[in-house]
mmCIF file of C-alpha atoms and ligand atoms in Angstrom:
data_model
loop_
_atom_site.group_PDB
_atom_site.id
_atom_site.type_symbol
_atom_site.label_atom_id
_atom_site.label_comp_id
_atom_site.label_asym_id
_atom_site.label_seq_id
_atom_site.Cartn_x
_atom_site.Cartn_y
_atom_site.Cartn_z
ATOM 1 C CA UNK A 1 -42.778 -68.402 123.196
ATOM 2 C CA UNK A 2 -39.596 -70.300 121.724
ATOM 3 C CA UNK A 3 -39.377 -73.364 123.925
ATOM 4 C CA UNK A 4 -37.970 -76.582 122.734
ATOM 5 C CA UNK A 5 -39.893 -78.673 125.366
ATOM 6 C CA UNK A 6 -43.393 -79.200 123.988
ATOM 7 C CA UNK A 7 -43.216 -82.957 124.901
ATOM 8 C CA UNK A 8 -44.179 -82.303 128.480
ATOM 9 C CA UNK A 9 -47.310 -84.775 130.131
ATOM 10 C CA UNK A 10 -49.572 -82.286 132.433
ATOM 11 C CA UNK A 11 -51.701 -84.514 134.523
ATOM 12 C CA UNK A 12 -55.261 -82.744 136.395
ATOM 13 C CA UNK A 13 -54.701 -84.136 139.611
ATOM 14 C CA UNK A 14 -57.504 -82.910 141.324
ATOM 15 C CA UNK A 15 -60.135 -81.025 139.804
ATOM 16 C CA UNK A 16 -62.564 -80.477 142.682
ATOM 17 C CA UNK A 17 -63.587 -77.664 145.039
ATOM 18 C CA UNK A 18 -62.277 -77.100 148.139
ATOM 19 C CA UNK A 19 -64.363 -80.181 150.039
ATOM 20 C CA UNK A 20 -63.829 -82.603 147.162
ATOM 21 C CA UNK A 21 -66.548 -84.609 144.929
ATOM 22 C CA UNK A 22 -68.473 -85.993 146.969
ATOM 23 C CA UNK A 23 -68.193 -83.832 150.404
ATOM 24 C CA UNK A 24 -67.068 -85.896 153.097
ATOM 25 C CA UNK A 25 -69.861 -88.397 154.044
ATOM 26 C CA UNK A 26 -70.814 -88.819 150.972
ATOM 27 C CA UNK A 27 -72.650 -85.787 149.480
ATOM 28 C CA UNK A 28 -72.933 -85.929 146.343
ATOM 29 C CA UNK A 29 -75.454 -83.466 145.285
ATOM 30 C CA UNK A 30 -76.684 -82.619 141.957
ATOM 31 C CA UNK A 31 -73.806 -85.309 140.942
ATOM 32 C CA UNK A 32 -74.657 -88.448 139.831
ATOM 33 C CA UNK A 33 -72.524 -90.999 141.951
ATOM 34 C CA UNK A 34 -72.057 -93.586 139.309
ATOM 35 C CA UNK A 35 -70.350 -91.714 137.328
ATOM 36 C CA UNK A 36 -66.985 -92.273 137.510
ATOM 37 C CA UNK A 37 -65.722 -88.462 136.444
ATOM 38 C CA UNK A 38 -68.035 -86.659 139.371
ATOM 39 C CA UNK A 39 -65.220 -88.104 141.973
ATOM 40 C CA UNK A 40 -63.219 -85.135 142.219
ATOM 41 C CA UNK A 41 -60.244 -84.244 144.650
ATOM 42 C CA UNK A 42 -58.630 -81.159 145.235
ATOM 43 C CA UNK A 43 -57.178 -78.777 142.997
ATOM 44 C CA UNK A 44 -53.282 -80.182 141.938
ATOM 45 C CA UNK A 45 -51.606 -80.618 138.837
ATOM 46 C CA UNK A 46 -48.730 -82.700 137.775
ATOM 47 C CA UNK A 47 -46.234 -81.978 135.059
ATOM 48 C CA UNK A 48 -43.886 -84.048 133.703
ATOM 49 C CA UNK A 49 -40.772 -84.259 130.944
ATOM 50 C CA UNK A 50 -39.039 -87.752 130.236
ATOM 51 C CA UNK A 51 -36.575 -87.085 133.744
ATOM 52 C CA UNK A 52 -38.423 -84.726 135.527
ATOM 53 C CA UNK A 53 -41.804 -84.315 137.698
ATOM 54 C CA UNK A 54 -43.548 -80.990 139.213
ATOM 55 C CA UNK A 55 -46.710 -80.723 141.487
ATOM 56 C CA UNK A 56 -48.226 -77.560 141.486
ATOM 57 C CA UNK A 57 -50.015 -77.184 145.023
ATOM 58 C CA UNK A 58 -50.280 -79.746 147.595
ATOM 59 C CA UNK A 59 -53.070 -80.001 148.770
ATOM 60 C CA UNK A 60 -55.339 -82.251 151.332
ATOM 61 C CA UNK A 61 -55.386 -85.209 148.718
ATOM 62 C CA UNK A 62 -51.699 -84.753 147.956
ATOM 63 C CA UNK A 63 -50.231 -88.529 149.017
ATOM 64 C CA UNK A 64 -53.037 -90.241 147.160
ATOM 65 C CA UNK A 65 -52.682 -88.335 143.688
ATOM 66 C CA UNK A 66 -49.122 -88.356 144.032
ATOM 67 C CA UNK A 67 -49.525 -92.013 144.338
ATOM 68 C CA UNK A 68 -51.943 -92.715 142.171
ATOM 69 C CA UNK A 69 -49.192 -91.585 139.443
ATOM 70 C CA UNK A 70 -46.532 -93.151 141.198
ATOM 71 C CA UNK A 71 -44.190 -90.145 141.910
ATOM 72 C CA UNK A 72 -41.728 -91.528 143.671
ATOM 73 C CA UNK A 73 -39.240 -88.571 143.166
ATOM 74 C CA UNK A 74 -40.512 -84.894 142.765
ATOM 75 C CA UNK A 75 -38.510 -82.134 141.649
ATOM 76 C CA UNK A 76 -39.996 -79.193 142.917
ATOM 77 C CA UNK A 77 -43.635 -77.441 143.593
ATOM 78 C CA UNK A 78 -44.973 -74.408 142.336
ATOM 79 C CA UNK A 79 -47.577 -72.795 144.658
ATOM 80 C CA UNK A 80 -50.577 -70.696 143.446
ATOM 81 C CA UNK A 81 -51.580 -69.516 146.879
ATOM 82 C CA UNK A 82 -52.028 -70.345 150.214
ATOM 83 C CA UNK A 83 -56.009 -71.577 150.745
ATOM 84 C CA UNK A 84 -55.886 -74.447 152.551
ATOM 85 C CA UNK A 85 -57.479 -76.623 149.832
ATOM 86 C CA UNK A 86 -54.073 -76.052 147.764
ATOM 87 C CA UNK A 87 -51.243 -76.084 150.576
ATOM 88 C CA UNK A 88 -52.907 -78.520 153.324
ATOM 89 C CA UNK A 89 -50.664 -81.464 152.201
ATOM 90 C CA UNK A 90 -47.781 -79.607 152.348
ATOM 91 C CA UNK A 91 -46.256 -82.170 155.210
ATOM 92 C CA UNK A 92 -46.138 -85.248 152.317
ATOM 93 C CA UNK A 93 -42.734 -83.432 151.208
ATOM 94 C CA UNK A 94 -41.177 -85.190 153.830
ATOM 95 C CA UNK A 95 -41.668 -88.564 151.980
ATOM 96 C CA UNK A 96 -39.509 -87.272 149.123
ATOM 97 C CA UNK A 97 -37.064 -86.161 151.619
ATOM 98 C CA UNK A 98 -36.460 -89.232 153.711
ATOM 99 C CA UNK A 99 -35.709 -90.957 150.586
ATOM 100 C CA UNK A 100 -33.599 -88.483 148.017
ATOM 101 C CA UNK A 101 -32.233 -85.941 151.218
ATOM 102 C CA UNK A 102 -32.776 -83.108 149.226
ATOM 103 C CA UNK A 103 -35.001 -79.762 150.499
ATOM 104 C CA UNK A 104 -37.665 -79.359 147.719
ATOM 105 C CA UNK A 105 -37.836 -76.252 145.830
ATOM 106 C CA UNK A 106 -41.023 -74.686 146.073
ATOM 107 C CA UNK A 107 -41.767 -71.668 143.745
ATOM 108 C CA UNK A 108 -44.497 -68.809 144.941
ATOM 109 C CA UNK A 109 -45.054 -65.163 145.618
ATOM 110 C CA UNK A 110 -43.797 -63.347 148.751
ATOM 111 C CA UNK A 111 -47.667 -63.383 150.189
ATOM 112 C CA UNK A 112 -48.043 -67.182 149.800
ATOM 113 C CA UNK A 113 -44.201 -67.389 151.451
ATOM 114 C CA UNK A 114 -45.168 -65.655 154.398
ATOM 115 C CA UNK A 115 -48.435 -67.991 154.756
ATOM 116 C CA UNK A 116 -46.254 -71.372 154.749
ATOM 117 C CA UNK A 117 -43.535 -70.055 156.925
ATOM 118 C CA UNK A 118 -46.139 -69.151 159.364
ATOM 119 C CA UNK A 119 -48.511 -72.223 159.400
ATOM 120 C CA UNK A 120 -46.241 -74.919 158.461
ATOM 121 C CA UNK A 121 -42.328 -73.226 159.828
ATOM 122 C CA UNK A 122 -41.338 -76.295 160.660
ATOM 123 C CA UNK A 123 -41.379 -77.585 156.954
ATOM 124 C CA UNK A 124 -38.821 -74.887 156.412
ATOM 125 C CA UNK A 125 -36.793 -74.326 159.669
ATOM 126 C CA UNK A 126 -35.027 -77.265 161.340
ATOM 127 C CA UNK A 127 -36.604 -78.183 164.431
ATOM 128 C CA UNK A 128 -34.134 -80.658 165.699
ATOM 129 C CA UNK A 129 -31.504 -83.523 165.020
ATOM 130 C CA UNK A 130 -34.673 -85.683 163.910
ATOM 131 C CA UNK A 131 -36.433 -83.432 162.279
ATOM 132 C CA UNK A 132 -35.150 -81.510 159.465
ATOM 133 C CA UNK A 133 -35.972 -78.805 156.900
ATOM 134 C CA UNK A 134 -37.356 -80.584 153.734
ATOM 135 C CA UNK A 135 -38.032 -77.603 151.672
ATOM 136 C CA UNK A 136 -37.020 -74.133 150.242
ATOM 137 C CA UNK A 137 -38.568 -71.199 149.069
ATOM 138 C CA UNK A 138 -38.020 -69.186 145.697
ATOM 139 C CA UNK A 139 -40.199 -66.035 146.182
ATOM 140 C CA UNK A 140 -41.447 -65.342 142.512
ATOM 141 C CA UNK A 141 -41.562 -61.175 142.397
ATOM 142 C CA UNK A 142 -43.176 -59.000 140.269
ATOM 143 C CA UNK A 143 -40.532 -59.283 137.431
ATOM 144 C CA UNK A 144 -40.617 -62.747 137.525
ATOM 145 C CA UNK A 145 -44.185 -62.403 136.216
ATOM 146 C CA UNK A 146 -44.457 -63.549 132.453
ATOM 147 C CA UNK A 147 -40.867 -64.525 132.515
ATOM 148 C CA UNK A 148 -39.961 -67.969 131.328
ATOM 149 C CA UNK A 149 -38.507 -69.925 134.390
ATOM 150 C CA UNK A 150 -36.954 -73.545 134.387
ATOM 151 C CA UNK A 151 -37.343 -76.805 137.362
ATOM 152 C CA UNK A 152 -34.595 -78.701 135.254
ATOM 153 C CA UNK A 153 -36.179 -79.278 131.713
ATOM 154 C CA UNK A 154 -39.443 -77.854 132.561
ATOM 155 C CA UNK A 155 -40.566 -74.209 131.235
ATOM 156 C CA UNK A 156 -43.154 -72.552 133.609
ATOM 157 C CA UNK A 157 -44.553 -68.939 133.219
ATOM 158 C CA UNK A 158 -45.947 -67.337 136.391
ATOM 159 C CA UNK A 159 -48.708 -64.633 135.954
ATOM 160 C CA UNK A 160 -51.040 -63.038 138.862
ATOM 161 C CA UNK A 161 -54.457 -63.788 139.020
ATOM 162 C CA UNK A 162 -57.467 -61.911 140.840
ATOM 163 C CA UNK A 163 -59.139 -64.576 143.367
ATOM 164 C CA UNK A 164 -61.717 -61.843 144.160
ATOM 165 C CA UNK A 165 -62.168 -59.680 147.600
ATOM 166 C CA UNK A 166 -58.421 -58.165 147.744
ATOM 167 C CA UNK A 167 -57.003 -61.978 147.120
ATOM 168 C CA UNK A 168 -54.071 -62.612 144.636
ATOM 169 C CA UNK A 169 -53.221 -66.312 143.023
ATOM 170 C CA UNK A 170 -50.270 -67.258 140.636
ATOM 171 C CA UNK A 171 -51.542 -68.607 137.543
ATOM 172 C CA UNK A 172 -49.145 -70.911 135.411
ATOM 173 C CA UNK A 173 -48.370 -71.329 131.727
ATOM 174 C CA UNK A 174 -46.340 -74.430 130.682
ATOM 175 C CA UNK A 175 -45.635 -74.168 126.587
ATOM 176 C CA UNK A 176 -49.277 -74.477 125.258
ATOM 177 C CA UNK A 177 -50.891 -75.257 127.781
ATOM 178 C CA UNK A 178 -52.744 -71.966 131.244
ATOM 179 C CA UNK A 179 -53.016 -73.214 134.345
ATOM 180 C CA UNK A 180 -55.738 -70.732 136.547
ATOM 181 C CA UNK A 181 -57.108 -72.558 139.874
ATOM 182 C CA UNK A 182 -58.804 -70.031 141.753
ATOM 183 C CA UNK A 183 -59.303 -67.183 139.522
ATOM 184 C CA UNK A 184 -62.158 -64.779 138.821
ATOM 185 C CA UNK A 185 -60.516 -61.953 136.765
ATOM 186 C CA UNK A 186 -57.649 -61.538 134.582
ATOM 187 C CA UNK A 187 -56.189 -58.277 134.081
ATOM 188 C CA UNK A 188 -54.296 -57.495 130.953
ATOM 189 C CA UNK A 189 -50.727 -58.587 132.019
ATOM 190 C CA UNK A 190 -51.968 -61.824 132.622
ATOM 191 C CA UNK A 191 -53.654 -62.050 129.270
ATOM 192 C CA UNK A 192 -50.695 -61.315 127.481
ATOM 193 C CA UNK A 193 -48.971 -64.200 129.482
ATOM 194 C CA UNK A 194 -51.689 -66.320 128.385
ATOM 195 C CA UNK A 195 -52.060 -65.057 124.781
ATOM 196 C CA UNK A 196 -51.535 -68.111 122.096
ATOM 197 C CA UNK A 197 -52.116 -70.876 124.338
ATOM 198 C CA UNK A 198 -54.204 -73.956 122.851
ATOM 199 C CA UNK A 199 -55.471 -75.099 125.900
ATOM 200 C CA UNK A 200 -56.646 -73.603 129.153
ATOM 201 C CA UNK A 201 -57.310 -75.528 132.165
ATOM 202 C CA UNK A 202 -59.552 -73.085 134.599
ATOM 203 C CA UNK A 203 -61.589 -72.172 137.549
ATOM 204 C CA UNK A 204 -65.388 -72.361 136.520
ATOM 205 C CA UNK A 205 -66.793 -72.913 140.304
ATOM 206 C CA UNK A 206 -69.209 -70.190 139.851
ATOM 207 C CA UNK A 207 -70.313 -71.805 136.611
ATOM 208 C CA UNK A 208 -74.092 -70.947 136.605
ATOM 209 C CA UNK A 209 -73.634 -67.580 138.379
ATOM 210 C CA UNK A 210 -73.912 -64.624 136.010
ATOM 211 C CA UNK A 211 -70.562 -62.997 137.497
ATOM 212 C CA UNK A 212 -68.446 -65.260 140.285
ATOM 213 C CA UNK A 213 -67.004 -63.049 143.221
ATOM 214 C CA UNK A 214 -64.214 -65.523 144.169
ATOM 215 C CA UNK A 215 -64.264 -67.573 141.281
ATOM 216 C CA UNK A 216 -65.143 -67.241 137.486
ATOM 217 C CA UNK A 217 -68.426 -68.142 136.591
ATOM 218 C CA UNK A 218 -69.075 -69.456 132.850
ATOM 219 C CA UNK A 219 -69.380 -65.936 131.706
ATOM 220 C CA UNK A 220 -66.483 -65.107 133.024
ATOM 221 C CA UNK A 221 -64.585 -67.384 131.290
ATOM 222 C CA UNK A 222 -66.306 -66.794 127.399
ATOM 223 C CA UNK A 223 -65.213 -62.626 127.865
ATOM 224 C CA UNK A 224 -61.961 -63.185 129.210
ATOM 225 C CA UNK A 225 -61.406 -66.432 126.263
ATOM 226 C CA UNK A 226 -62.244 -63.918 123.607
ATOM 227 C CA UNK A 227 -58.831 -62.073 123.886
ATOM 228 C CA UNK A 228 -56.779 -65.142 125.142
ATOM 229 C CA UNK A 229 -58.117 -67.386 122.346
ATOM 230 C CA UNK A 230 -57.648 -71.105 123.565
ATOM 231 C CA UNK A 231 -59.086 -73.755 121.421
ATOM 232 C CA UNK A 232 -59.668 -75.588 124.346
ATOM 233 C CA UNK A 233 -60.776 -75.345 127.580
ATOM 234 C CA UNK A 234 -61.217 -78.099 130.765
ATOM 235 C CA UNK A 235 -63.495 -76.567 133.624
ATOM 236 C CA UNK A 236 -61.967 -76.898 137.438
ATOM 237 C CA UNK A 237 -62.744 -76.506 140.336
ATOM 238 C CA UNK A 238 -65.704 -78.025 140.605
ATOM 239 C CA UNK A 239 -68.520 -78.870 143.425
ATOM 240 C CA UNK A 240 -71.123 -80.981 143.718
ATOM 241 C CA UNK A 241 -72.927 -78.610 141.814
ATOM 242 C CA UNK A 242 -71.309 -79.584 138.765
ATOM 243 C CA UNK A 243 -72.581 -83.271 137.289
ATOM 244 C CA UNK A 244 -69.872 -83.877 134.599
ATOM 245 C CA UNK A 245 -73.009 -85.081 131.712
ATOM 246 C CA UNK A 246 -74.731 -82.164 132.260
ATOM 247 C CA UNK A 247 -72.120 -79.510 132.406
ATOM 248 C CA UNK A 248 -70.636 -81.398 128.979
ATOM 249 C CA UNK A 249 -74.019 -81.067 127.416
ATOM 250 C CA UNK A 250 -74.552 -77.415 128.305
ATOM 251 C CA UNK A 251 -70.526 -76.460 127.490
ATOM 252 C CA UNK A 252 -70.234 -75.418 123.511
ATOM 253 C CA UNK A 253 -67.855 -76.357 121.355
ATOM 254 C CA UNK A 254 -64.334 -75.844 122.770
ATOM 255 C CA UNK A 255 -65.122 -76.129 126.254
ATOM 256 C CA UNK A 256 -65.473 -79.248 128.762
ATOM 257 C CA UNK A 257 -65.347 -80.031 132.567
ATOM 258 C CA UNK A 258 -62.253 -81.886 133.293
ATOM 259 C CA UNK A 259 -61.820 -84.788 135.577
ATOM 260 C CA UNK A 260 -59.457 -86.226 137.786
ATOM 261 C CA UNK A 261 -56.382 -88.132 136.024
ATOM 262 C CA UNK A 262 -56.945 -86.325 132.720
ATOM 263 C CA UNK A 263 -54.067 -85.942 130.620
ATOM 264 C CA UNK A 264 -52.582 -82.957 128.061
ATOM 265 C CA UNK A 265 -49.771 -82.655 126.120
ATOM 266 C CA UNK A 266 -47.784 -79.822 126.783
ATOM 267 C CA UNK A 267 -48.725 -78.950 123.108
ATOM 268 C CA UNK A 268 -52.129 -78.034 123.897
ATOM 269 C CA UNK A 269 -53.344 -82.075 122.498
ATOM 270 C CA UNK A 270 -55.211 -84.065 124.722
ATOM 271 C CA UNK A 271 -54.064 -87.518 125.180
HETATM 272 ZN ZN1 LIG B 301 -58.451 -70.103 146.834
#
């Protein structure tokens, strides 16, 4: 891929489960609570050039990450798919409405379209006077997939991922760097999307389980590396299951659980 924009800062936002590290309460689990890299909030990533920002997914921890980075102006969203852990915080798009007037651009497949217009219409439609739309749609089809597209100066590459039981998600590459929340399989389009990356950020939720179903177990991840070839990859999506020491002490070389407010280059180089 010839792209001039390797410079790019990707942020892991979230790198949770669905319910977050710990559950609500205060369930930690098999997760030691004084570590500081078992707190865990849902699945979001931020990437960013010198004048540009993009969230992809918005989900139920949306406002604080977005805050915790300070993004006071966004630029557009990509969506993976519509489970609630990675669309729930959809109505924080208002914020950056109110203050720059402009409707966001969100970027996803016609399935995950459908699932925002129908649960959260009034993001989209204008209601009234004093409440307007604050966001648009670009449906990503199927020859979009593996094409090089652009949210001002940042390159994005959408491929389809299998999320298990009939269930598609968009995966995205940005320069060196594959972005797969919510995955279990990759079929051999997506590999070739992926193909040459350094670094792979990725759904490991079924980490101990010989196969996952939904999402990719450790397994999973080592046959479907072999042909993509990262040097790198940072675990996601994980649950309370998952104690960051022990997961890093199991993982061989190469391969790491991530944690919230870790930071790549767009090179593949962790900063
Ligand atoms: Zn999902």
């Amino acid at each position: 891929m010839n792209n001039p924009f390797y410079n790019n800062i990707i942020t892991i936002l979230g790198c949770g489960d669905s319910a977050g590290v710990p559950r609500i309460g205060g369930e930690w689990g098999a997760c030691d609570p004084l570590e500081q890299k078992n707190l865990r909030s849902r699945p979001s990533l931020l990437v960013q050039s010198s004048t540009s920002a993009i969230a992809i997914d918005t989900g139920p921890d949306f406002r604080t990450q977005l805050t915790k980075e300070k993004i006071l102006d966004l630029d557009g969203v990509l969506f993976t798919h519509g489970h609630s852990d990675h669309v729930n915080g959809i109505d924080e798009l208002r914020s950056y409405h109110r203050r720059n007037k402009k409707h966001m651009p969100i970027y996803t497949d016609e399935i995950t379209r459908q699932e925002l217009l129908h649960r959260f219409s009034y993001v989209f439609e204008q209601k009234s006077a004093y409440y307007p739309a604050v966001a648009e749609i670009h449906v990503l089809k199927d020859s979009d997939m593996g094409i090089e597209h652009h949210i001002n100066d940042i390159s994005f590459v959408p491929f389809v991922q299998d999320h298990g039981d009939g269930v598609k998600s968009l995966g995205y590459r940005f320069d060196m760097v594959g972005y797969s929340t919510d995955m279990v399989d990759l079929d051999e389009r997506a590999i070739d999307s992926l193909r040459g990356i350094k670094t792979w950020i990725v759904d490991c939720a079924d980490y101990h389980k010989p196969s996952g179903y939904f999402h990719a177990s450790f397994s999973n991840l080592k046959k479907l590396n072999e042909k993509i070839g990262a040097e790198k990859l940072f675990l996601i999506h994980m649950g309370i299951h998952m104690d960051y020491k022990k997961v890093l002490s199991e993982c061989p070389d190469g391969y790491s659980p991530a944690y919230d407010g870790l930071k790549i280059k767009s090179d593949g180089s962790v900063l």
